[in-house]
mmCIF file of C-alpha atoms in Angstrom:
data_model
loop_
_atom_site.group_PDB
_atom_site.id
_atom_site.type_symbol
_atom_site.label_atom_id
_atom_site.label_comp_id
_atom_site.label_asym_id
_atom_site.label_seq_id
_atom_site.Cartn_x
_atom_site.Cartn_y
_atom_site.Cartn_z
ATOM 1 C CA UNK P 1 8.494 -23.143 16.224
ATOM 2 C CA UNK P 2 8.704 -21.487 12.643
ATOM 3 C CA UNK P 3 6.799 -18.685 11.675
ATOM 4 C CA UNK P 4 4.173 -18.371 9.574
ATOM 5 C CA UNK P 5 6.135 -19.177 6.299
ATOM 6 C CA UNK P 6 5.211 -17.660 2.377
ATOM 7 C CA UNK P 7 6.682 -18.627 -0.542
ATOM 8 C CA UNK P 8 8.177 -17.685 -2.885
ATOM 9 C CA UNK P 9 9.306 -14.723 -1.469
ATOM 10 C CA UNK P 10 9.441 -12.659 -4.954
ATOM 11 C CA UNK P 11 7.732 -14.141 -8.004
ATOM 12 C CA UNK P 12 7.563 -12.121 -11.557
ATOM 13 C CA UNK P 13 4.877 -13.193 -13.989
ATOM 14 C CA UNK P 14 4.463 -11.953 -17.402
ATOM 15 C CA UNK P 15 0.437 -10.872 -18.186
ATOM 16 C CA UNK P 16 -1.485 -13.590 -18.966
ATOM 17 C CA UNK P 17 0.389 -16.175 -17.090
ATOM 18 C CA UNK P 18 -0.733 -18.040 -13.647
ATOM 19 C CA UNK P 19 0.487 -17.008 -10.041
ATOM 20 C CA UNK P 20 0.790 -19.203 -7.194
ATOM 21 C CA UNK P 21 1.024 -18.496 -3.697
ATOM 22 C CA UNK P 22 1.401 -20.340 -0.503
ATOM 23 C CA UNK P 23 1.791 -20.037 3.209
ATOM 24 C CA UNK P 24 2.287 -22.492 5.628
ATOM 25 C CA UNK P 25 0.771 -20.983 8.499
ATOM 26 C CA UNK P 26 2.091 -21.752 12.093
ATOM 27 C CA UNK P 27 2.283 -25.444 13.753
ATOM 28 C CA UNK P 28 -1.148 -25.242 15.647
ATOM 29 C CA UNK P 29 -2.686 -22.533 13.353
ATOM 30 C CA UNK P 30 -6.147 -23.930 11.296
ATOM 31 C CA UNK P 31 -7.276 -20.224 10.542
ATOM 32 C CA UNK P 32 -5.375 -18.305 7.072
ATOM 33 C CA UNK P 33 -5.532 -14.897 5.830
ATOM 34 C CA UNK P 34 -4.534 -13.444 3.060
ATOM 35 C CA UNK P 35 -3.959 -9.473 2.390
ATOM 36 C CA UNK P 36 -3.231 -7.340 -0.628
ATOM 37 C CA UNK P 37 -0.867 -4.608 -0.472
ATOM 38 C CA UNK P 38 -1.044 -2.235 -3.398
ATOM 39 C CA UNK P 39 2.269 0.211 -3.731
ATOM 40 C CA UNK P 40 1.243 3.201 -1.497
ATOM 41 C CA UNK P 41 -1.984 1.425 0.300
ATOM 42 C CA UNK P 42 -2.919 -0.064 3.574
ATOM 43 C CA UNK P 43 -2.963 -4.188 3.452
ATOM 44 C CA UNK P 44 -6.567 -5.000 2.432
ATOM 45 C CA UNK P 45 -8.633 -8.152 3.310
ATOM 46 C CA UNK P 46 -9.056 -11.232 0.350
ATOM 47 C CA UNK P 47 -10.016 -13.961 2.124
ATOM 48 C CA UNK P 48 -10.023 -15.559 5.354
ATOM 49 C CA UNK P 49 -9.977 -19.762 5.555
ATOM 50 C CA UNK P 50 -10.292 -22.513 7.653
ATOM 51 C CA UNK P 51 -8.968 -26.184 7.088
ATOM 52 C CA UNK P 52 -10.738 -27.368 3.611
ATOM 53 C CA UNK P 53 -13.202 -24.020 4.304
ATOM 54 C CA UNK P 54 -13.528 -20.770 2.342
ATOM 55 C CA UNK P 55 -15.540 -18.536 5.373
ATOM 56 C CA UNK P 56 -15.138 -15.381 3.997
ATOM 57 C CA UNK P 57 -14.094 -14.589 0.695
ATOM 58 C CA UNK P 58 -15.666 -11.003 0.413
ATOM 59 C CA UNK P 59 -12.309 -9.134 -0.268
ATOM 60 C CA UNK P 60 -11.498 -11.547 -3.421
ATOM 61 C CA UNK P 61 -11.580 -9.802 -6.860
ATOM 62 C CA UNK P 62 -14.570 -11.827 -8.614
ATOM 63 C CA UNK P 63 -12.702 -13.018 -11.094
ATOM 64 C CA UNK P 64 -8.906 -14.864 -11.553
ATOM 65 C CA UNK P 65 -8.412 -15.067 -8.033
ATOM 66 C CA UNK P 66 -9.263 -18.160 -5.889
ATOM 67 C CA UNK P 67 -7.678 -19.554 -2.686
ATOM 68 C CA UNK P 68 -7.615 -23.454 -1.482
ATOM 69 C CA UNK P 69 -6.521 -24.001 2.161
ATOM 70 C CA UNK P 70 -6.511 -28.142 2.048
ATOM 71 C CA UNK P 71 -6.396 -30.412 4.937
ATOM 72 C CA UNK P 72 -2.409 -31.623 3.917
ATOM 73 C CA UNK P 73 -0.183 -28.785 2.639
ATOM 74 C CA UNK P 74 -0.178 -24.833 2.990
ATOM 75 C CA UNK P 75 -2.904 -22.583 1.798
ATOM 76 C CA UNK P 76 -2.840 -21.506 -1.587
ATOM 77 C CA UNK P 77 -3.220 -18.002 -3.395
ATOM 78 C CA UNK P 78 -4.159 -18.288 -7.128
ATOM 79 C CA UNK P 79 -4.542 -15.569 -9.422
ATOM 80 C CA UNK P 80 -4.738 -16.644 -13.413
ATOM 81 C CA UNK P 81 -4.195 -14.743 -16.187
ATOM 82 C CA UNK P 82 -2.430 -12.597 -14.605
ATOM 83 C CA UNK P 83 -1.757 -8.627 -15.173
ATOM 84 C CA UNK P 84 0.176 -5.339 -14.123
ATOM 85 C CA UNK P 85 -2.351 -4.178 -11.544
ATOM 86 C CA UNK P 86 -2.211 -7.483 -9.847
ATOM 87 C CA UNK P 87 1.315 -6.601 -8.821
ATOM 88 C CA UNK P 88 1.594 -6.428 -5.043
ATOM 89 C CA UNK P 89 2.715 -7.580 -1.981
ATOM 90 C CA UNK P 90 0.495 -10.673 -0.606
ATOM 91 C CA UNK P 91 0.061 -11.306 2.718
ATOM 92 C CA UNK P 92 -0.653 -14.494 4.515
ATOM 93 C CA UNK P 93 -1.545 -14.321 8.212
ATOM 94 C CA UNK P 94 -2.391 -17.404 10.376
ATOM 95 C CA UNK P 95 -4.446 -17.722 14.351
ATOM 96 C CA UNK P 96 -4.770 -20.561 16.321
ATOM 97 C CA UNK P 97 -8.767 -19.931 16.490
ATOM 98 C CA UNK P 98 -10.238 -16.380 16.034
ATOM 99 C CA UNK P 99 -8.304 -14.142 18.246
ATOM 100 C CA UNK P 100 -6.719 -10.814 16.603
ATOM 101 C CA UNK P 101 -3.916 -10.545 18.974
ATOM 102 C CA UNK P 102 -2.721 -13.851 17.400
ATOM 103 C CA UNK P 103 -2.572 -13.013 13.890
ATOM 104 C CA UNK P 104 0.696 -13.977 12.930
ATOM 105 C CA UNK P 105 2.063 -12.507 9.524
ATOM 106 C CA UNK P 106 4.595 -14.131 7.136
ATOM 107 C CA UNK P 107 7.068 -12.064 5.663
ATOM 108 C CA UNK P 108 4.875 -11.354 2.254
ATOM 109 C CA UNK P 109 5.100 -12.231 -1.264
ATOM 110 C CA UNK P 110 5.692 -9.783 -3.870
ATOM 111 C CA UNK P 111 4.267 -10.303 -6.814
ATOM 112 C CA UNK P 112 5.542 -8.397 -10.069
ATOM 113 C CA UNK P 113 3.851 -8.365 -13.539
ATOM 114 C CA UNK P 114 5.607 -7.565 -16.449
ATOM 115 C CA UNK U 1 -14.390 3.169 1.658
ATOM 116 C CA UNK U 2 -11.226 3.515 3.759
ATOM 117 C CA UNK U 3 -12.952 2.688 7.302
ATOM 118 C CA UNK U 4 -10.035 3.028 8.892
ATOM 119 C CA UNK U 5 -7.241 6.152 8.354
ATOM 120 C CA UNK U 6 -3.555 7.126 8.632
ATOM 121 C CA UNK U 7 -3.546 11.197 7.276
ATOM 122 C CA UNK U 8 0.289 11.264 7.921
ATOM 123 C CA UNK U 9 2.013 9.287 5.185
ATOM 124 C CA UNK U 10 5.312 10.253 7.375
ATOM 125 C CA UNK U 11 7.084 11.168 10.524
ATOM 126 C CA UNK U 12 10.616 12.128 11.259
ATOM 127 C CA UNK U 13 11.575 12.588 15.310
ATOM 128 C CA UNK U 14 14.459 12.795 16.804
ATOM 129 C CA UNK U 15 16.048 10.005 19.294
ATOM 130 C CA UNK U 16 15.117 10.490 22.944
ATOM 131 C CA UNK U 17 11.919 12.387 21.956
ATOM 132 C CA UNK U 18 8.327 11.239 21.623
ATOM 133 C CA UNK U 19 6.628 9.840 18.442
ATOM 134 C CA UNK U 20 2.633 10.342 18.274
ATOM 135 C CA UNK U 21 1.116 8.482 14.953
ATOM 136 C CA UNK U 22 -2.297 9.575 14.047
ATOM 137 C CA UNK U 23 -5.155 7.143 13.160
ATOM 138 C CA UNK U 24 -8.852 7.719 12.793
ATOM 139 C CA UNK U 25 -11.808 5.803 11.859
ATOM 140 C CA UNK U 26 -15.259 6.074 10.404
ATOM 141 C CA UNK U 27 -17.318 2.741 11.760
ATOM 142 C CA UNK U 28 -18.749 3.297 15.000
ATOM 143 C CA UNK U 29 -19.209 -0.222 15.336
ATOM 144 C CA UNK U 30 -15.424 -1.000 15.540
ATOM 145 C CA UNK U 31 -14.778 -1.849 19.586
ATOM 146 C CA UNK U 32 -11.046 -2.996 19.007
ATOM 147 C CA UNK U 33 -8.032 -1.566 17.665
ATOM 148 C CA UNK U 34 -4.371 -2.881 16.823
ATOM 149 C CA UNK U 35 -1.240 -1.266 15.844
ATOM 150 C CA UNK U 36 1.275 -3.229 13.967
ATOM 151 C CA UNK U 37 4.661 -2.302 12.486
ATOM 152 C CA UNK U 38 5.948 -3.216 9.782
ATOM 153 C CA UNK U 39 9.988 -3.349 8.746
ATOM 154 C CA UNK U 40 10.572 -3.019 4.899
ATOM 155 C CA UNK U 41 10.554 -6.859 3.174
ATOM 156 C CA UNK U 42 9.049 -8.311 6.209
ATOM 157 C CA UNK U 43 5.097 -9.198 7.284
ATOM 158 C CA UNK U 44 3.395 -6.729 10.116
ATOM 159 C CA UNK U 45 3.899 -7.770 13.415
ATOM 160 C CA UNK U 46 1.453 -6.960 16.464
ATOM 161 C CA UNK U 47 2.285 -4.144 19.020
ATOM 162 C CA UNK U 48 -0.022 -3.145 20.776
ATOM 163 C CA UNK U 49 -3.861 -3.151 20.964
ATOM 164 C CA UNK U 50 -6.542 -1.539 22.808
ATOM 165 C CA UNK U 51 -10.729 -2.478 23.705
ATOM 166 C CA UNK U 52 -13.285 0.321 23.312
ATOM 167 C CA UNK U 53 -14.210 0.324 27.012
ATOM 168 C CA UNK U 54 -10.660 1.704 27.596
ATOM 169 C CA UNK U 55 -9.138 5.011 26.932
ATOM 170 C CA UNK U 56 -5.605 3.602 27.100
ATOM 171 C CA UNK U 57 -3.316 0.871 27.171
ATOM 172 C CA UNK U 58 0.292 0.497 28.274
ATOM 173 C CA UNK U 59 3.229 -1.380 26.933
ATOM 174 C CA UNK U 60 6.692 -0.136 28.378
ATOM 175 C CA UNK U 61 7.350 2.729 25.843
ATOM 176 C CA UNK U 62 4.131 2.444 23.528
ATOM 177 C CA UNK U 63 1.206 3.850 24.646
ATOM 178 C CA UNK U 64 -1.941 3.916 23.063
ATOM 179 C CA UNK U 65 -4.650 6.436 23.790
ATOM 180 C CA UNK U 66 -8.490 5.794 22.066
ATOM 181 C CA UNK U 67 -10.499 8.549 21.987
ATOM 182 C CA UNK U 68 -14.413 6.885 21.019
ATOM 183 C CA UNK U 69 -16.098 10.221 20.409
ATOM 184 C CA UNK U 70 -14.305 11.164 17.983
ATOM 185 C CA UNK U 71 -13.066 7.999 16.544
ATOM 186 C CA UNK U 72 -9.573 8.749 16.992
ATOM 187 C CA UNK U 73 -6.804 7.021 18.217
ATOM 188 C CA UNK U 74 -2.871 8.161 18.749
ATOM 189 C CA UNK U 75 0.227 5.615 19.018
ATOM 190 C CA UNK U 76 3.051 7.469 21.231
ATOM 191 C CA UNK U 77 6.114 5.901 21.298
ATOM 192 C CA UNK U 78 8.692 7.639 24.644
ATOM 193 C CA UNK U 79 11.444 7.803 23.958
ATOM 194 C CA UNK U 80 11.742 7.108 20.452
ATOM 195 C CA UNK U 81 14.659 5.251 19.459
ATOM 196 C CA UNK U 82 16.311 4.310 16.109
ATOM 197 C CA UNK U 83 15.334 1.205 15.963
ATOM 198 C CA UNK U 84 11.955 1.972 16.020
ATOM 199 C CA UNK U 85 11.735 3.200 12.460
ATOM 200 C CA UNK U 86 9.310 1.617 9.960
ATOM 201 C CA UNK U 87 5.986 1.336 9.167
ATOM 202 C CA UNK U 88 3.317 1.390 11.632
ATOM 203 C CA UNK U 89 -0.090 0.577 10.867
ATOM 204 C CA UNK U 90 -3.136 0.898 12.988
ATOM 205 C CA UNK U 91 -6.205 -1.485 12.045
ATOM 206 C CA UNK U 92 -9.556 -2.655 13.512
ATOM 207 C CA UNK U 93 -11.458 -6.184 13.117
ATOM 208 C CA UNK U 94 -14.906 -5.976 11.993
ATOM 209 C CA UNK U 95 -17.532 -8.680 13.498
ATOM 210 C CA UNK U 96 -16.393 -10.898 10.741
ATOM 211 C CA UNK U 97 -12.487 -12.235 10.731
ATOM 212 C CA UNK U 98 -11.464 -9.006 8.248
ATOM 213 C CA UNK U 99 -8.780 -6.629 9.210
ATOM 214 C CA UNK U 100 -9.051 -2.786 8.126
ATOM 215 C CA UNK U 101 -5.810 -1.579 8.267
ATOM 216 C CA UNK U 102 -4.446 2.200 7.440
ATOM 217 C CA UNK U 103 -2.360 3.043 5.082
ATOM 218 C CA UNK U 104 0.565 3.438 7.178
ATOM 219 C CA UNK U 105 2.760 5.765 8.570
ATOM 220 C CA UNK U 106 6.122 5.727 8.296
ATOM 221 C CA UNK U 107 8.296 6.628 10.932
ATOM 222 C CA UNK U 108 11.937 7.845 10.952
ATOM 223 C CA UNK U 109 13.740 8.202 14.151
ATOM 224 C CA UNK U 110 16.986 10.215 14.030
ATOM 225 C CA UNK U 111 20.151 9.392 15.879
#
């Protein structure tokens, strides 16, 4: 029973380019989240998804950022055009339903911007 | 608006001796709290959680002690052991599906 699974695990972009993201949440798991953490910060909310569903996106920069969870295949982070504040480590944490105590968190992606 | 907060960016203890991380928080409305920790290069896993209509909750050596009045919370961790060093985050859900987390604390424990 893998983990909740996010690759890749290091990606470097040069400004202006495209970034994308993806976790595989665990077998069983229909509910994603993703989290930002900036150097020095707390992990902070983007988005939370179901299957095909965007419920709450209220954490998502308005702009360049946009996240997909489709019915076949993992959940997607994408973040265009890309620059040096949007370096980070990502988060992606999956539940079997709404339950806190069953967040599950994949190992991160960190995302530098050079 | 940090809604939820760690003041001690760090803590160094001693093995054998007791670890107390520090969390407070600013939304009354919050009934549930979580502590995760966090190893360097690795996602946050759950350690221990607590409801608002309790003023403490048990796991072997972590104990976590809520205190509603004034929004505080404390993680203490007897005895501390090496192994136990890293990150350790507290956070709270709001009535949606978003975490607030802290911004950490981390904590060394020295042979």
């Amino acid at each position: 029973n893998a983990g909740v699974m996010q690759n890749p695990r290091h990606l470097v972009r040069r400004r202006g380019q495209e970034a994308r993201l993806r976790c595989s949440p665990m077998k069983g798991h229909s509910h994603v989240y993703w989290y930002r953490q900036l150097p020095e910060e707390g992990l902070k909310f983007m988005v939370y998804l179901q299957k095909e569903n965007i419920i709450d996106e209220s954490g998502m920069p308005k702009e360049r950022f946009s996240a997909e969870f489709p019915k076949e295949g993992p959940s997607i982070l994408r973040i265009q055009q890309v620059v040096r504040g949007d370096s980070a480590a990502y988060f992606c944490a999956s539940s079997p339903r709404t339950d806190y105590t069953e967040a599950f968190f994949g190992q991160g992606t960190r995302l530098t911007v050079v | 608006d940090q809604q939820v907060k760690q003041n001690s960016p760090s803590l160094s203890v001693q093995e054998g001796r007791i670890s107390i991380l520090n969390c407070d928080y600013t939304n009354s409305m919050f009934d549930y709290f979580l502590w995760y920790k966090k190893y360097p290069a690795e996602g946050p896993t759950f350690l221990i959680s607590i409801s608002s209509i309790k003023d403490k909750n048990e796991d072997g050596r972590f104990t976590v002690f809520l205190n509603k009045s004034a929004k505080h919370l404390s993680l203490h961790i007897v005895p501390s052991q090496p192994g136990d060093s890293a990150v350790y985050f507290c956070a709270a859900p709001n009535t949606g599906n978003q975490f607030y987390f802290g911004t950490g604390t981390s904590l060394t424990v020295i042979p």
